[in-house]
Amino acid sequence: AAGQLRGTDCREKSVRAGFMGLYSAAALEEVGRGRLERHFVKRGDLHEIRPELRAATLWEEEDLMRSQPAGSGYDLILCRNVAIYLDPGAVQSLWARLAGALSPGGYLVVGKAEKISLPGLRRTGPCIYVKTHAE
């Protein structure tokens, strides 16, 4: 849905942590003060994602290696430091599936060590690729 964030992980524990939206100060130490104040509420020793942002976020357990990303037409997909653990054939399959889920003009952000060579994706900056056309 428009304006919705979707977070996935293949581990139930990670999905549950995302759903809870609670983070330690150490986990957020690189988040600027302005963003911290805009997007989080202090709860004792933890920071909680603001209710309006949590309401716009859907968390689901999903294994990207076993299923096509749910839906299509994504404007942004963040998939950082996943491909470095996969064999080359699986990596190409992953990039093709993620590119297929993007809207034309949509962005795919990957980890520093991950490089994509796939027709229809153009590198626009370090770790950032844009889908150049519809499939």
Coordinates of C-alpha atoms in Angstrom, one line a residue:
A1 CA 0.0 0.0 0.0
A2 CA 1.2 3.5 -0.6
G3 CA 3.0 5.0 2.3
Q4 CA 3.6 1.7 3.9
L5 CA 6.8 0.2 5.1
R6 CA 7.3 -3.6 4.9
G7 CA 10.0 -5.3 6.9
T8 CA 10.9 -9.0 6.5
D9 CA 13.4 -11.4 7.8
C10 CA 13.6 -15.2 7.7
R11 CA 14.1 -15.3 11.5
E12 CA 11.0 -15.1 13.7
K13 CA 13.1 -13.4 16.5
S14 CA 14.1 -10.6 14.2
V15 CA 10.6 -10.0 12.9
R16 CA 9.3 -9.9 16.5
A17 CA 12.1 -7.4 17.4
G18 CA 11.1 -5.2 14.5
F19 CA 7.4 -5.4 15.4
M20 CA 8.2 -4.3 19.0
G21 CA 10.1 -1.3 17.8
L22 CA 12.3 -1.0 20.9
Y23 CA 16.0 -0.1 20.6
S24 CA 18.8 0.5 23.0
A25 CA 20.8 3.7 23.0
A26 CA 23.8 1.7 21.7
A27 CA 21.8 0.5 18.7
L28 CA 20.9 4.0 17.8
E29 CA 24.2 5.8 18.6
E30 CA 24.7 6.7 14.9
V31 CA 21.2 8.1 14.5
G32 CA 21.3 11.9 14.6
R33 CA 19.6 13.8 17.4
G34 CA 16.9 15.3 15.1
R35 CA 15.9 11.9 13.7
L36 CA 15.9 10.4 17.1
E37 CA 13.6 13.0 18.4
R38 CA 11.3 12.9 15.4
H39 CA 10.9 9.1 15.1
F40 CA 11.4 7.7 18.6
V41 CA 10.0 8.1 22.1
K42 CA 12.2 7.5 25.2
R43 CA 10.9 4.6 27.3
G44 CA 13.3 4.2 30.3
D45 CA 16.6 2.9 28.9
L46 CA 15.1 2.2 25.5
H47 CA 13.8 4.2 22.5
E48 CA 10.5 3.2 20.9
I49 CA 9.5 3.9 17.4
R50 CA 6.7 6.5 17.4
P51 CA 3.2 5.0 17.1
E52 CA 2.3 6.6 13.7
L53 CA 5.5 5.1 12.2
R54 CA 4.8 1.7 13.7
A55 CA 1.2 1.8 12.4
A56 CA 2.6 2.3 8.8
T57 CA 5.0 -0.7 9.2
L58 CA 4.1 -4.3 8.4
W59 CA 6.5 -7.0 9.7
E60 CA 6.5 -10.5 8.2
E61 CA 8.6 -13.6 8.3
E62 CA 9.8 -14.4 4.8
D63 CA 12.7 -16.3 3.3
L64 CA 13.9 -14.4 0.2
M65 CA 15.6 -17.5 -1.1
R66 CA 12.4 -19.6 -1.1
S67 CA 9.8 -17.1 -2.2
Q68 CA 9.2 -14.1 -4.5
P69 CA 8.9 -10.9 -2.5
A70 CA 5.3 -10.4 -1.7
G71 CA 3.8 -8.0 -4.2
S72 CA 5.5 -5.7 -6.7
G73 CA 5.8 -2.1 -7.4
Y74 CA 8.2 -1.3 -4.6
D75 CA 9.8 2.1 -4.7
L76 CA 12.7 1.1 -2.4
I77 CA 14.1 -2.3 -1.3
L78 CA 16.9 -2.5 1.3
C79 CA 18.7 -5.8 1.2
R80 CA 22.0 -5.3 2.8
N81 CA 24.6 -7.9 3.5
V82 CA 22.5 -10.9 2.5
A83 CA 24.2 -11.9 -0.8
I84 CA 27.7 -12.1 0.8
Y85 CA 26.5 -15.4 2.4
L86 CA 25.2 -17.0 -0.8
D87 CA 26.7 -18.9 -3.7
P88 CA 27.0 -17.0 -7.0
G89 CA 23.9 -18.7 -8.6
A90 CA 21.7 -17.9 -5.7
V91 CA 23.0 -14.3 -5.7
Q92 CA 21.9 -13.7 -9.3
S93 CA 18.5 -15.3 -8.6
L94 CA 18.1 -13.0 -5.5
W95 CA 18.9 -9.9 -7.5
A96 CA 16.6 -10.9 -10.4
R97 CA 13.7 -11.4 -7.9
L98 CA 14.3 -8.2 -6.1
A99 CA 14.6 -6.2 -9.4
G100 CA 11.4 -7.8 -10.5
A101 CA 9.6 -6.5 -7.5
L102 CA 10.7 -2.9 -8.0
S103 CA 8.7 -0.3 -9.9
P104 CA 10.6 1.4 -12.8
G105 CA 12.6 4.1 -11.1
G106 CA 12.6 2.2 -7.9
Y107 CA 15.8 1.8 -5.9
L108 CA 17.6 -1.3 -4.5
V109 CA 20.2 -0.6 -1.8
V110 CA 22.7 -3.4 -1.0
G111 CA 25.7 -3.8 1.3
K112 CA 29.2 -2.4 0.6
A113 CA 30.6 -5.7 -0.5
E114 CA 27.7 -6.6 -2.8
K115 CA 27.8 -5.7 -6.5
I116 CA 25.0 -6.2 -9.0
S117 CA 25.4 -6.8 -12.7
L118 CA 21.9 -7.2 -14.1
P119 CA 20.2 -5.8 -17.1
G120 CA 17.6 -3.3 -16.1
L121 CA 19.5 -2.1 -13.0
R122 CA 21.9 0.8 -13.1
R123 CA 24.3 1.8 -10.3
T124 CA 23.7 5.3 -9.2
G125 CA 26.0 5.5 -6.2
P126 CA 27.9 3.3 -3.7
C127 CA 25.5 0.4 -2.9
I128 CA 22.5 2.0 -4.8
Y129 CA 20.9 0.7 -8.0
V130 CA 17.9 2.0 -9.8
K131 CA 15.5 0.0 -12.0
T132 CA 15.7 1.6 -15.5
H133 CA 12.7 0.0 -17.2
A134 CA 9.7 -2.2 -16.8
E135 CA 10.2 -5.9 -17.4

